[in-house]
PDB file of C-alpha atoms and ligand atoms in Angstrom:
ATOM      1  CA  UNK T   1     -21.068  -6.029 -12.957  1.00 91.00           C
ATOM      2  CA  UNK T   2     -20.876  -7.909  -9.642  1.00 97.00           C
ATOM      3  CA  UNK T   3     -17.673  -7.254  -7.761  1.00 98.00           C
ATOM      4  CA  UNK T   4     -16.400  -9.136  -4.716  1.00 98.00           C
ATOM      5  CA  UNK T   5     -14.228  -7.691  -1.948  1.00 98.00           C
ATOM      6  CA  UNK T   6     -12.558  -9.852   0.700  1.00 98.00           C
ATOM      7  CA  UNK T   7     -11.114  -7.975   3.688  1.00 98.00           C
ATOM      8  CA  UNK T   8     -13.377  -5.026   4.475  1.00 98.00           C
ATOM      9  CA  UNK T   9     -10.760  -2.777   6.103  1.00 98.00           C
ATOM     10  CA  UNK T  10      -9.408   0.646   5.124  1.00 97.00           C
ATOM     11  CA  UNK T  11      -8.641  -0.310   1.509  1.00 98.00           C
ATOM     12  CA  UNK T  12     -11.408  -2.894   0.933  1.00 98.00           C
ATOM     13  CA  UNK T  13     -14.043  -0.719   2.618  1.00 98.00           C
ATOM     14  CA  UNK T  14     -12.981   2.456   0.787  1.00 98.00           C
ATOM     15  CA  UNK T  15     -12.974   0.588  -2.522  1.00 98.00           C
ATOM     16  CA  UNK T  16     -16.491  -0.677  -1.758  1.00 98.00           C
ATOM     17  CA  UNK T  17     -17.768   2.829  -0.946  1.00 98.00           C
ATOM     18  CA  UNK T  18     -16.532   4.207  -4.286  1.00 98.00           C
ATOM     19  CA  UNK T  19     -17.842   1.232  -6.257  1.00 98.00           C
ATOM     20  CA  UNK T  20     -21.351   1.185  -4.750  1.00 98.00           C
ATOM     21  CA  UNK T  21     -21.535   4.972  -5.254  1.00 98.00           C
ATOM     22  CA  UNK T  22     -20.954   4.357  -8.958  1.00 97.00           C
ATOM     23  CA  UNK T  23     -23.712   1.745  -9.115  1.00 97.00           C
ATOM     24  CA  UNK T  24     -21.700  -1.472  -8.960  1.00 98.00           C
ATOM     25  CA  UNK T  25     -23.152  -4.385  -7.035  1.00 98.00           C
ATOM     26  CA  UNK T  26     -20.520  -5.187  -4.403  1.00 98.00           C
ATOM     27  CA  UNK T  27     -20.421  -8.449  -2.455  1.00 98.00           C
ATOM     28  CA  UNK T  28     -18.229  -8.297   0.647  1.00 98.00           C
ATOM     29  CA  UNK T  29     -16.663 -11.025   2.756  1.00 98.00           C
ATOM     30  CA  UNK T  30     -15.282 -10.485   6.243  1.00 97.00           C
ATOM     31  CA  UNK T  31     -14.338 -12.785   9.123  1.00 97.00           C
ATOM     32  CA  UNK T  32     -16.526 -10.832  11.525  1.00 97.00           C
ATOM     33  CA  UNK T  33     -20.311 -10.406  11.541  1.00 98.00           C
ATOM     34  CA  UNK T  34     -20.053  -6.871  12.921  1.00 98.00           C
ATOM     35  CA  UNK T  35     -17.799  -5.827   9.999  1.00 98.00           C
ATOM     36  CA  UNK T  36     -20.367  -7.244   7.556  1.00 98.00           C
ATOM     37  CA  UNK T  37     -23.173  -5.323   9.260  1.00 98.00           C
ATOM     38  CA  UNK T  38     -21.244  -2.054   9.341  1.00 98.00           C
ATOM     39  CA  UNK T  39     -20.160  -2.426   5.701  1.00 98.00           C
ATOM     40  CA  UNK T  40     -23.789  -2.909   4.563  1.00 98.00           C
ATOM     41  CA  UNK T  41     -25.007  -0.071   6.791  1.00 98.00           C
ATOM     42  CA  UNK T  42     -22.316   2.323   5.434  1.00 97.00           C
ATOM     43  CA  UNK T  43     -23.053   1.215   1.846  1.00 97.00           C
ATOM     44  CA  UNK T  44     -19.499  -0.036   1.358  1.00 98.00           C
ATOM     45  CA  UNK T  45     -21.114  -3.236   0.040  1.00 98.00           C
ATOM     46  CA  UNK T  46     -24.505  -4.258  -1.291  1.00 98.00           C
ATOM     47  CA  UNK T  47     -24.421  -7.477   0.723  1.00 97.00           C
ATOM     48  CA  UNK T  48     -21.854  -9.157   2.945  1.00 98.00           C
ATOM     49  CA  UNK T  49     -21.228 -12.553   4.473  1.00 98.00           C
ATOM     50  CA  UNK T  50     -18.749 -14.590   6.483  1.00 98.00           C
ATOM     51  CA  UNK T  51     -19.231 -17.334   3.911  1.00 97.00           C
ATOM     52  CA  UNK T  52     -16.892 -17.301   0.883  1.00 97.00           C
ATOM     53  CA  UNK T  53     -19.485 -19.114  -1.275  1.00 97.00           C
ATOM     54  CA  UNK T  54     -21.335 -15.767  -1.633  1.00 97.00           C
ATOM     55  CA  UNK T  55     -18.546 -14.834  -4.102  1.00 97.00           C
ATOM     56  CA  UNK T  56     -19.746 -17.477  -6.608  1.00 96.00           C
ATOM     57  CA  UNK T  57     -21.885 -14.767  -8.229  1.00 87.00           C
ATOM     58  CA  UNK T  58     -19.052 -12.293  -8.810  1.00 97.00           C
ATOM     59  CA  UNK T  59     -17.097 -11.548 -12.002  1.00 98.00           C
ATOM     60  CA  UNK T  60     -14.139  -9.757 -10.423  1.00 98.00           C
ATOM     61  CA  UNK T  61     -12.779 -10.163  -6.886  1.00 98.00           C
ATOM     62  CA  UNK T  62     -10.483  -7.789  -4.984  1.00 98.00           C
ATOM     63  CA  UNK T  63      -8.491  -9.482  -2.214  1.00 98.00           C
ATOM     64  CA  UNK T  64      -7.922  -6.699   0.339  1.00 98.00           C
ATOM     65  CA  UNK T  65      -6.606  -8.699   3.304  1.00 98.00           C
ATOM     66  CA  UNK T  66      -3.199  -8.062   4.911  1.00 96.00           C
ATOM     67  CA  UNK T  67      -0.316  -9.128   2.653  1.00 96.00           C
ATOM     68  CA  UNK T  68       0.394 -12.318   4.610  1.00 96.00           C
ATOM     69  CA  UNK T  69      -3.167 -13.602   4.101  1.00 98.00           C
ATOM     70  CA  UNK T  70      -3.562 -12.886   0.357  1.00 98.00           C
ATOM     71  CA  UNK T  71      -2.346 -16.233  -1.072  1.00 98.00           C
ATOM     72  CA  UNK T  72      -4.184 -18.368   1.502  1.00 98.00           C
ATOM     73  CA  UNK T  73      -7.354 -16.331   0.886  1.00 98.00           C
ATOM     74  CA  UNK T  74      -7.105 -16.951  -2.877  1.00 98.00           C
ATOM     75  CA  UNK T  75      -6.721 -20.716  -2.220  1.00 98.00           C
ATOM     76  CA  UNK T  76      -9.857 -20.652  -0.064  1.00 98.00           C
ATOM     77  CA  UNK T  77     -12.075 -18.835  -2.608  1.00 97.00           C
ATOM     78  CA  UNK T  78     -11.058 -20.871  -5.661  1.00 97.00           C
ATOM     79  CA  UNK T  79     -13.467 -23.803  -4.993  1.00 97.00           C
ATOM     80  CA  UNK T  80     -16.386 -21.334  -5.130  1.00 97.00           C
ATOM     81  CA  UNK T  81     -15.548 -19.608  -8.444  1.00 96.00           C
ATOM     82  CA  UNK T  82     -16.359 -20.084 -12.111  1.00 93.00           C
ATOM     83  CA  UNK T  83     -13.221 -20.195 -14.327  1.00 92.00           C
ATOM     84  CA  UNK T  84     -13.904 -16.789 -15.907  1.00 95.00           C
ATOM     85  CA  UNK T  85     -13.796 -14.917 -12.606  1.00 98.00           C
ATOM     86  CA  UNK T  86     -10.911 -12.467 -12.396  1.00 98.00           C
ATOM     87  CA  UNK T  87      -9.015 -12.102  -9.124  1.00 98.00           C
ATOM     88  CA  UNK T  88      -6.847  -9.142  -8.215  1.00 98.00           C
ATOM     89  CA  UNK T  89      -5.274  -8.023  -4.942  1.00 98.00           C
ATOM     90  CA  UNK T  90      -4.246  -4.679  -3.440  1.00 98.00           C
ATOM     91  CA  UNK T  91      -1.117  -5.814  -1.608  1.00 97.00           C
ATOM     92  CA  UNK T  92       1.715  -3.325  -1.146  1.00 96.00           C
ATOM     93  CA  UNK T  93       4.267  -5.863  -2.425  1.00 98.00           C
ATOM     94  CA  UNK T  94       3.932  -7.721  -5.694  1.00 98.00           C
ATOM     95  CA  UNK T  95       6.678 -10.322  -6.460  1.00 98.00           C
ATOM     96  CA  UNK T  96       5.850 -12.321  -3.310  1.00 98.00           C
ATOM     97  CA  UNK T  97       2.205 -12.535  -4.383  1.00 98.00           C
ATOM     98  CA  UNK T  98       1.787 -12.283  -8.147  1.00 98.00           C
ATOM     99  CA  UNK T  99       3.701 -15.383  -9.344  1.00 98.00           C
ATOM    100  CA  UNK T 100       2.222 -17.790  -6.778  1.00 98.00           C
ATOM    101  CA  UNK T 101      -1.258 -16.301  -7.161  1.00 98.00           C
ATOM    102  CA  UNK T 102      -1.101 -16.809 -10.947  1.00 98.00           C
ATOM    103  CA  UNK T 103      -0.133 -20.467 -10.387  1.00 97.00           C
ATOM    104  CA  UNK T 104      -3.242 -20.816  -8.210  1.00 98.00           C
ATOM    105  CA  UNK T 105      -5.553 -18.913 -10.582  1.00 98.00           C
ATOM    106  CA  UNK T 106      -4.700 -18.139 -14.232  1.00 97.00           C
ATOM    107  CA  UNK T 107      -7.053 -15.119 -14.276  1.00 97.00           C
ATOM    108  CA  UNK T 108      -5.057 -13.298 -11.619  1.00 98.00           C
ATOM    109  CA  UNK T 109      -3.701  -9.743 -12.033  1.00 98.00           C
ATOM    110  CA  UNK T 110      -1.731  -7.916  -9.331  1.00 98.00           C
ATOM    111  CA  UNK T 111      -2.708  -4.339  -8.407  1.00 98.00           C
ATOM    112  CA  UNK T 112      -1.467  -1.805  -5.890  1.00 98.00           C
ATOM    113  CA  UNK T 113      -3.404   1.428  -5.353  1.00 98.00           C
ATOM    114  CA  UNK T 114      -1.058   4.052  -3.875  1.00 97.00           C
ATOM    115  CA  UNK T 115      -3.500   5.483  -1.364  1.00 96.00           C
ATOM    116  CA  UNK T 116      -3.992   5.137   2.366  1.00 92.00           C
ATOM    117  CA  UNK T 117      -4.306   6.786   5.753  1.00 90.00           C
ATOM    118  CA  UNK T 118      -2.859   5.967   9.176  1.00 84.00           C
ATOM    119  CA  UNK T 119      -6.098   4.153  10.148  1.00 92.00           C
ATOM    120  CA  UNK T 120      -7.339   0.590   9.886  1.00 95.00           C
ATOM    121  CA  UNK T 121     -10.548  -1.399   9.678  1.00 97.00           C
ATOM    122  CA  UNK T 122     -13.996  -0.771   8.204  1.00 98.00           C
ATOM    123  CA  UNK T 123     -14.450   2.284  10.481  1.00 97.00           C
ATOM    124  CA  UNK T 124     -11.514   3.916   8.641  1.00 97.00           C
ATOM    125  CA  UNK T 125     -13.043   3.430   5.166  1.00 98.00           C
ATOM    126  CA  UNK T 126     -13.673   6.679   3.330  1.00 98.00           C
ATOM    127  CA  UNK T 127     -15.089   7.921   0.029  1.00 98.00           C
ATOM    128  CA  UNK T 128     -12.706   9.171  -2.703  1.00 98.00           C
ATOM    129  CA  UNK T 129      -9.602   7.652  -1.107  1.00 98.00           C
ATOM    130  CA  UNK T 130      -8.404   6.659  -4.576  1.00 98.00           C
ATOM    131  CA  UNK T 131      -9.212   9.920  -6.384  1.00 97.00           C
ATOM    132  CA  UNK T 132      -6.201  10.845  -8.581  1.00 97.00           C
ATOM    133  CA  UNK T 133      -4.130   8.164  -6.829  1.00 97.00           C
ATOM    134  CA  UNK T 134      -1.674   6.110  -8.888  1.00 98.00           C
ATOM    135  CA  UNK T 135      -2.529   2.417  -9.158  1.00 98.00           C
ATOM    136  CA  UNK T 136       0.216   0.056 -10.351  1.00 98.00           C
ATOM    137  CA  UNK T 137      -0.898  -3.032 -12.280  1.00 98.00           C
ATOM    138  CA  UNK T 138       1.809  -5.705 -12.458  1.00 98.00           C
ATOM    139  CA  UNK T 139       1.308  -8.077 -15.409  1.00 98.00           C
ATOM    140  CA  UNK T 140       4.078 -10.452 -16.466  1.00 97.00           C
ATOM    141  CA  UNK T 141       4.549 -13.000 -19.301  1.00 95.00           C
ATOM    142  CA  UNK T 142       1.541 -15.275 -18.694  1.00 92.00           C
ATOM    143  CA  UNK T 143      -0.920 -12.667 -17.354  1.00 96.00           C
ATOM    144  CA  UNK T 144      -4.278 -12.659 -19.148  1.00 96.00           C
ATOM    145  CA  UNK T 145      -4.553  -9.399 -21.189  1.00 97.00           C
ATOM    146  CA  UNK T 146      -8.352  -9.249 -20.910  1.00 97.00           C
ATOM    147  CA  UNK T 147      -8.069  -9.530 -17.134  1.00 97.00           C
ATOM    148  CA  UNK T 148      -5.535  -6.663 -17.094  1.00 98.00           C
ATOM    149  CA  UNK T 149      -7.966  -4.558 -19.146  1.00 98.00           C
ATOM    150  CA  UNK T 150     -10.946  -5.250 -16.865  1.00 98.00           C
ATOM    151  CA  UNK T 151      -9.020  -4.657 -13.627  1.00 98.00           C
ATOM    152  CA  UNK T 152      -7.588  -1.402 -15.037  1.00 98.00           C
ATOM    153  CA  UNK T 153     -11.086  -0.257 -16.071  1.00 98.00           C
ATOM    154  CA  UNK T 154     -12.433  -0.687 -12.547  1.00 98.00           C
ATOM    155  CA  UNK T 155      -9.547   1.261 -10.957  1.00 98.00           C
ATOM    156  CA  UNK T 156     -10.025   3.981 -13.589  1.00 98.00           C
ATOM    157  CA  UNK T 157     -13.759   4.056 -12.812  1.00 98.00           C
ATOM    158  CA  UNK T 158     -12.902   5.179  -9.264  1.00 98.00           C
ATOM    159  CA  UNK T 159     -10.477   7.811 -10.626  1.00 98.00           C
ATOM    160  CA  UNK T 160      -7.131   6.066 -10.196  1.00 98.00           C
ATOM    161  CA  UNK T 161      -4.341   6.729 -12.672  1.00 98.00           C
ATOM    162  CA  UNK T 162      -3.004   3.420 -14.012  1.00 98.00           C
ATOM    163  CA  UNK T 163       0.691   2.571 -14.293  1.00 98.00           C
ATOM    164  CA  UNK T 164       2.008  -0.796 -15.468  1.00 98.00           C
ATOM    165  CA  UNK T 165       5.242  -2.367 -14.245  1.00 98.00           C
ATOM    166  CA  UNK T 166       6.710  -5.792 -13.657  1.00 98.00           C
ATOM    167  CA  UNK T 167       6.370  -7.036 -10.062  1.00 98.00           C
ATOM    168  CA  UNK T 168      10.147  -6.565  -9.588  1.00 98.00           C
ATOM    169  CA  UNK T 169      10.250  -2.948 -10.805  1.00 98.00           C
ATOM    170  CA  UNK T 170       7.177  -2.208  -8.672  1.00 98.00           C
ATOM    171  CA  UNK T 171       8.833  -3.674  -5.570  1.00 98.00           C
ATOM    172  CA  UNK T 172      12.078  -1.726  -6.123  1.00 98.00           C
ATOM    173  CA  UNK T 173      10.201   1.540  -6.644  1.00 98.00           C
ATOM    174  CA  UNK T 174       7.901   1.118  -3.621  1.00 98.00           C
ATOM    175  CA  UNK T 175      10.890   0.151  -1.462  1.00 98.00           C
ATOM    176  CA  UNK T 176      12.216   3.687  -2.150  1.00 98.00           C
ATOM    177  CA  UNK T 177       9.043   5.721  -1.918  1.00 97.00           C
ATOM    178  CA  UNK T 178       6.973   3.773   0.600  1.00 97.00           C
ATOM    179  CA  UNK T 179       8.720   1.005   2.557  1.00 97.00           C
ATOM    180  CA  UNK T 180      12.023   2.811   3.262  1.00 98.00           C
ATOM    181  CA  UNK T 181      10.161   5.972   4.402  1.00 97.00           C
ATOM    182  CA  UNK T 182       8.193   3.866   6.928  1.00 97.00           C
ATOM    183  CA  UNK T 183      11.460   2.595   8.448  1.00 98.00           C
ATOM    184  CA  UNK T 184      13.117   6.036   8.420  1.00 98.00           C
ATOM    185  CA  UNK T 185      10.039   7.656   9.931  1.00 98.00           C
ATOM    186  CA  UNK T 186       9.781   4.985  12.642  1.00 98.00           C
ATOM    187  CA  UNK T 187      13.509   5.370  13.360  1.00 98.00           C
ATOM    188  CA  UNK T 188      13.102   9.132  13.677  1.00 98.00           C
ATOM    189  CA  UNK T 189      10.447   8.744  16.393  1.00 98.00           C
ATOM    190  CA  UNK T 190      12.439   5.962  18.081  1.00 98.00           C
ATOM    191  CA  UNK T 191      15.723   7.929  18.075  1.00 98.00           C
ATOM    192  CA  UNK T 192      14.037  11.050  19.425  1.00 98.00           C
ATOM    193  CA  UNK T 193      12.274   9.345  22.343  1.00 97.00           C
ATOM    194  CA  UNK T 194      15.520   7.576  23.279  1.00 98.00           C
ATOM    195  CA  UNK T 195      17.506  10.805  23.713  1.00 98.00           C
ATOM    196  CA  UNK T 196      19.231  10.424  27.098  1.00 98.00           C
ATOM    197  CA  UNK T 197      18.062  13.879  28.250  1.00 98.00           C
ATOM    198  CA  UNK T 198      14.398  13.445  29.254  1.00 97.00           C
ATOM    199  CA  UNK T 199      13.865  17.245  29.446  1.00 98.00           C
ATOM    200  CA  UNK T 200      14.776  17.441  25.764  1.00 98.00           C
ATOM    201  CA  UNK T 201      12.364  14.621  24.910  1.00 98.00           C
ATOM    202  CA  UNK T 202       9.609  16.246  26.941  1.00 98.00           C
ATOM    203  CA  UNK T 203      10.017  19.654  25.246  1.00 98.00           C
ATOM    204  CA  UNK T 204      10.351  18.045  21.800  1.00 98.00           C
ATOM    205  CA  UNK T 205       7.031  16.250  22.347  1.00 98.00           C
ATOM    206  CA  UNK T 206       5.311  19.493  23.287  1.00 98.00           C
ATOM    207  CA  UNK T 207       6.651  21.673  20.467  1.00 98.00           C
ATOM    208  CA  UNK T 208       6.628  19.170  17.566  1.00 98.00           C
ATOM    209  CA  UNK T 209       4.553  20.657  14.748  1.00 98.00           C
ATOM    210  CA  UNK T 210       4.185  20.538  10.954  1.00 97.00           C
ATOM    211  CA  UNK T 211       7.719  19.342  10.072  1.00 97.00           C
ATOM    212  CA  UNK T 212       7.603  16.474  12.550  1.00 97.00           C
ATOM    213  CA  UNK T 213       3.997  15.724  11.594  1.00 96.00           C
ATOM    214  CA  UNK T 214       5.074  15.238   7.939  1.00 95.00           C
ATOM    215  CA  UNK T 215       8.214  13.236   8.639  1.00 97.00           C
ATOM    216  CA  UNK T 216       6.781  10.992  11.389  1.00 96.00           C
ATOM    217  CA  UNK T 217       3.386  10.217   9.852  1.00 94.00           C
ATOM    218  CA  UNK T 218       4.155   6.879   8.175  1.00 94.00           C
ATOM    219  CA  UNK T 219       6.254   5.701  11.143  1.00 95.00           C
ATOM    220  CA  UNK T 220       3.256   6.136  13.410  1.00 93.00           C
ATOM    221  CA  UNK T 221       0.776   4.214  11.242  1.00 90.00           C
ATOM    222  CA  UNK T 222      -0.298   0.575  10.643  1.00 92.00           C
ATOM    223  CA  UNK T 223       2.226  -1.680  12.464  1.00 95.00           C
ATOM    224  CA  UNK T 224       1.102  -4.909  10.773  1.00 94.00           C
ATOM    225  CA  UNK T 225       1.490  -3.318   7.329  1.00 94.00           C
ATOM    226  CA  UNK T 226       4.981  -1.964   8.112  1.00 96.00           C
ATOM    227  CA  UNK T 227       6.090  -5.371   9.337  1.00 97.00           C
ATOM    228  CA  UNK T 228       4.734  -7.133   6.265  1.00 96.00           C
ATOM    229  CA  UNK T 229       6.410  -4.618   3.923  1.00 96.00           C
ATOM    230  CA  UNK T 230       9.723  -5.622   5.534  1.00 97.00           C
ATOM    231  CA  UNK T 231       8.982  -9.357   5.543  1.00 98.00           C
ATOM    232  CA  UNK T 232       7.609  -9.597   2.004  1.00 98.00           C
ATOM    233  CA  UNK T 233       9.833  -6.990   0.284  1.00 98.00           C
ATOM    234  CA  UNK T 234      12.896  -7.798   2.394  1.00 98.00           C
ATOM    235  CA  UNK T 235      15.621  -7.783  -0.272  1.00 98.00           C
ATOM    236  CA  UNK T 236      14.542  -4.550  -1.926  1.00 98.00           C
ATOM    237  CA  UNK T 237      14.035  -2.818   1.410  1.00 98.00           C
ATOM    238  CA  UNK T 238      17.473  -3.938   2.634  1.00 98.00           C
ATOM    239  CA  UNK T 239      19.076  -2.668  -0.559  1.00 98.00           C
ATOM    240  CA  UNK T 240      17.472   0.798  -0.176  1.00 98.00           C
ATOM    241  CA  UNK T 241      18.292   0.909   3.566  1.00 98.00           C
ATOM    242  CA  UNK T 242      21.975   0.250   2.837  1.00 98.00           C
ATOM    243  CA  UNK T 243      22.154   2.893   0.085  1.00 98.00           C
ATOM    244  CA  UNK T 244      20.342   5.328   2.377  1.00 98.00           C
ATOM    245  CA  UNK T 245      22.793   4.640   5.235  1.00 98.00           C
ATOM    246  CA  UNK T 246      25.758   5.301   2.920  1.00 98.00           C
ATOM    247  CA  UNK T 247      24.223   8.595   1.829  1.00 98.00           C
ATOM    248  CA  UNK T 248      23.466   9.551   5.428  1.00 98.00           C
ATOM    249  CA  UNK T 249      27.100   8.865   6.362  1.00 98.00           C
ATOM    250  CA  UNK T 250      28.119  11.257   3.602  1.00 98.00           C
ATOM    251  CA  UNK T 251      25.889  14.007   5.017  1.00 98.00           C
ATOM    252  CA  UNK T 252      27.207  13.307   8.552  1.00 98.00           C
ATOM    253  CA  UNK T 253      30.739  13.570   7.193  1.00 98.00           C
ATOM    254  CA  UNK T 254      30.051  16.936   5.498  1.00 98.00           C
ATOM    255  CA  UNK T 255      28.615  18.352   8.734  1.00 98.00           C
ATOM    256  CA  UNK T 256      31.480  16.995  10.861  1.00 98.00           C
ATOM    257  CA  UNK T 257      34.005  18.572   8.500  1.00 98.00           C
ATOM    258  CA  UNK T 258      31.935  21.762   8.218  1.00 98.00           C
ATOM    259  CA  UNK T 259      31.853  21.254   4.485  1.00 98.00           C
ATOM    260  CA  UNK T 260      28.916  23.624   4.018  1.00 98.00           C
ATOM    261  CA  UNK T 261      29.487  23.949   0.279  1.00 98.00           C
ATOM    262  CA  UNK T 262      28.843  20.195  -0.214  1.00 98.00           C
ATOM    263  CA  UNK T 263      25.846  20.228   2.091  1.00 98.00           C
ATOM    264  CA  UNK T 264      24.403  23.182   0.191  1.00 98.00           C
ATOM    265  CA  UNK T 265      24.847  21.317  -3.110  1.00 98.00           C
ATOM    266  CA  UNK T 266      22.913  18.332  -1.709  1.00 98.00           C
ATOM    267  CA  UNK T 267      20.093  20.463  -0.293  1.00 98.00           C
ATOM    268  CA  UNK T 268      19.862  22.524  -3.510  1.00 98.00           C
ATOM    269  CA  UNK T 269      19.636  19.376  -5.589  1.00 98.00           C
ATOM    270  CA  UNK T 270      16.993  17.700  -3.375  1.00 98.00           C
ATOM    271  CA  UNK T 271      14.945  20.939  -3.391  1.00 97.00           C
ATOM    272  CA  UNK T 272      15.041  20.818  -7.214  1.00 97.00           C
ATOM    273  CA  UNK T 273      14.280  17.077  -7.429  1.00 97.00           C
ATOM    274  CA  UNK T 274      11.381  16.825  -4.944  1.00 97.00           C
ATOM    275  CA  UNK T 275       8.703  18.157  -7.359  1.00 97.00           C
ATOM    276  CA  UNK T 276       9.547  15.255  -9.683  1.00 97.00           C
ATOM    277  CA  UNK T 277       8.122  12.931  -6.985  1.00 96.00           C
ATOM    278  CA  UNK T 278       5.401  15.054  -5.382  1.00 91.00           C
ATOM    279  CA  UNK T 279       3.721  18.168  -6.853  1.00 78.00           C
TER     280      UNK T 279
HETATM  281  P1  NAP P   1      -6.894  -3.124   7.321  1.00 89.96           P
HETATM  282  O1  NAP P   1      -7.608  -1.824   7.458  1.00 89.96           O
HETATM  283  O2  NAP P   1      -6.319  -3.756   8.539  1.00 89.96           O
HETATM  284  O3  NAP P   1      -7.895  -4.132   6.608  1.00 89.96           O
HETATM  285  C1  NAP P   1      -7.622  -5.479   6.357  1.00 89.96           C
HETATM  286  C2  NAP P   1      -8.871  -6.283   6.650  1.00 89.96           C
HETATM  287  O4  NAP P   1      -8.638  -7.647   6.304  1.00 89.96           O
HETATM  288  C3  NAP P   1      -9.214  -6.263   8.129  1.00 89.96           C
HETATM  289  O5  NAP P   1     -10.134  -5.244   8.423  1.00 89.96           O
HETATM  290  C4  NAP P   1      -9.778  -7.642   8.399  1.00 89.96           C
HETATM  291  O6  NAP P   1     -11.199  -7.598   8.330  1.00 89.96           O
HETATM  292  C5  NAP P   1      -9.252  -8.499   7.252  1.00 89.96           C
HETATM  293  N1  NAP P   1      -8.236  -9.433   7.732  1.00 89.96           N
HETATM  294  C6  NAP P   1      -7.271  -9.202   8.659  1.00 89.96           C
HETATM  295  N2  NAP P   1      -6.494 -10.282   8.821  1.00 89.96           N
HETATM  296  C7  NAP P   1      -6.989 -11.224   7.986  1.00 89.96           C
HETATM  297  C8  NAP P   1      -6.641 -12.569   7.735  1.00 89.96           C
HETATM  298  N3  NAP P   1      -5.616 -13.155   8.343  1.00 89.96           N
HETATM  299  N4  NAP P   1      -7.378 -13.249   6.821  1.00 89.96           N
HETATM  300  C9  NAP P   1      -8.429 -12.658   6.198  1.00 89.96           C
HETATM  301  N5  NAP P   1      -8.811 -11.381   6.422  1.00 89.96           N
HETATM  302  C10 NAP P   1      -8.100 -10.692   7.303  1.00 89.96           C
HETATM  303  O7  NAP P   1      -5.673  -3.006   6.303  1.00 89.96           O
HETATM  304  P2  NAP P   1      -5.576  -2.170   4.945  1.00 89.96           P
HETATM  305  O8  NAP P   1      -4.764  -0.952   5.197  1.00 89.96           O
HETATM  306  O9  NAP P   1      -6.928  -2.042   4.320  1.00 89.96           O
HETATM  307  O10 NAP P   1      -4.652  -3.153   4.101  1.00 89.96           O
HETATM  308  C11 NAP P   1      -5.206  -4.196   3.332  1.00 89.96           C
HETATM  309  C12 NAP P   1      -4.317  -4.458   2.141  1.00 89.96           C
HETATM  310  O11 NAP P   1      -4.168  -3.230   1.422  1.00 89.96           O
HETATM  311  C13 NAP P   1      -2.901  -4.931   2.478  1.00 89.96           C
HETATM  312  O12 NAP P   1      -2.575  -6.007   1.637  1.00 89.96           O
HETATM  313  C14 NAP P   1      -2.022  -3.721   2.190  1.00 89.96           C
HETATM  314  O13 NAP P   1      -0.739  -4.083   1.736  1.00 89.96           O
HETATM  315  C15 NAP P   1      -2.802  -3.025   1.093  1.00 89.96           C
HETATM  316  N6  NAP P   1      -2.606  -1.573   1.020  1.00 89.96           N
HETATM  317  C16 NAP P   1      -2.638  -0.820   2.151  1.00 89.96           C
HETATM  318  C17 NAP P   1      -2.438   0.553   2.039  1.00 89.96           C
HETATM  319  C18 NAP P   1      -2.444   1.437   3.265  1.00 89.96           C
HETATM  320  O14 NAP P   1      -1.856   2.534   3.214  1.00 89.96           O
HETATM  321  N7  NAP P   1      -3.095   1.056   4.335  1.00 89.96           N
HETATM  322  C19 NAP P   1      -2.254   1.156   0.782  1.00 89.96           C
HETATM  323  C20 NAP P   1      -2.289   0.341  -0.357  1.00 89.96           C
HETATM  324  C21 NAP P   1      -2.453  -1.030  -0.227  1.00 89.96           C
HETATM  325  P3  NAP P   1     -12.081  -8.614   9.203  1.00 89.96           P
HETATM  326  O15 NAP P   1     -11.423  -8.714  10.561  1.00 89.96           O
HETATM  327  O16 NAP P   1     -13.405  -7.968   9.251  1.00 89.96           O
HETATM  328  O17 NAP P   1     -12.073  -9.899   8.455  1.00 89.96           O
END
């Protein structure tokens, strides 16, 4: 099976590495010659080009560009494709993409692999990024069932665990577990560096270790991605931010009033609940 990948960055490049390793023929498209050369050299793709017409030979195409470029990229590849070609994307938001993409191309299925690192570009691509990672497929009423099956099979072939959800449920869930954490994590770093006592900031920077590493990681990662999460999942992110602020006020209130019993109840409950999200 010939598979196309547009956008040979962290996700597109890593996908290519796992697919070529499993014997798929992978055709890559990038906007830069040096990315094409590196992708071929690293075996992330079998061949690569700046020219979208190279995708005419493919049966399934993964659009792995930044969120803001996904729809325009689909419009640009359509003139080169045969009607049976399936297109999917890897964007971290789904409602803003899936409905318009399906209007452009009936054989479109939205996907979102829940895997990543803090790095960007083809240099950041790595093998086994998707191993045991959840991948959410977001069909809705008019989505082609065969296309859903084929896209799911490819993600499963690189060891993803498939979940299906509507684009709306996906966007609400990722607002909680991915987009809100980026904003909280960024705010943590921002609040800390803006402490008025520079000696405190200086010592904090020198002694920060595992706890700060865990809680600040996503706030110190891909800026473009964080911005697009907010722009393209704005309503859901705002809703979670407001609920989070209310809850934070409650915790602040308990501490101000020295209501340790209530604080203990919250901490005991979150300790019990965390394994339901992360093993
Ligand atoms: P990335 O490393 O920056 O890769 C994106 C690649 O797309 C770039 O290397 C670039 O390659 C190309 N590109 C950039 N702007 C473009 C444009 N305007 N038009 C066409 N191509 C463009 O980013 P990524 O982390 O792989 O993210 C790609 C997609 O994966 C996003 O839609 C994101 O939502 C999704 N995603 C990311 C993560 C994550 O944690 N990083 C996780 C799951 C899903 P060239 O310059 O060589 O063309």
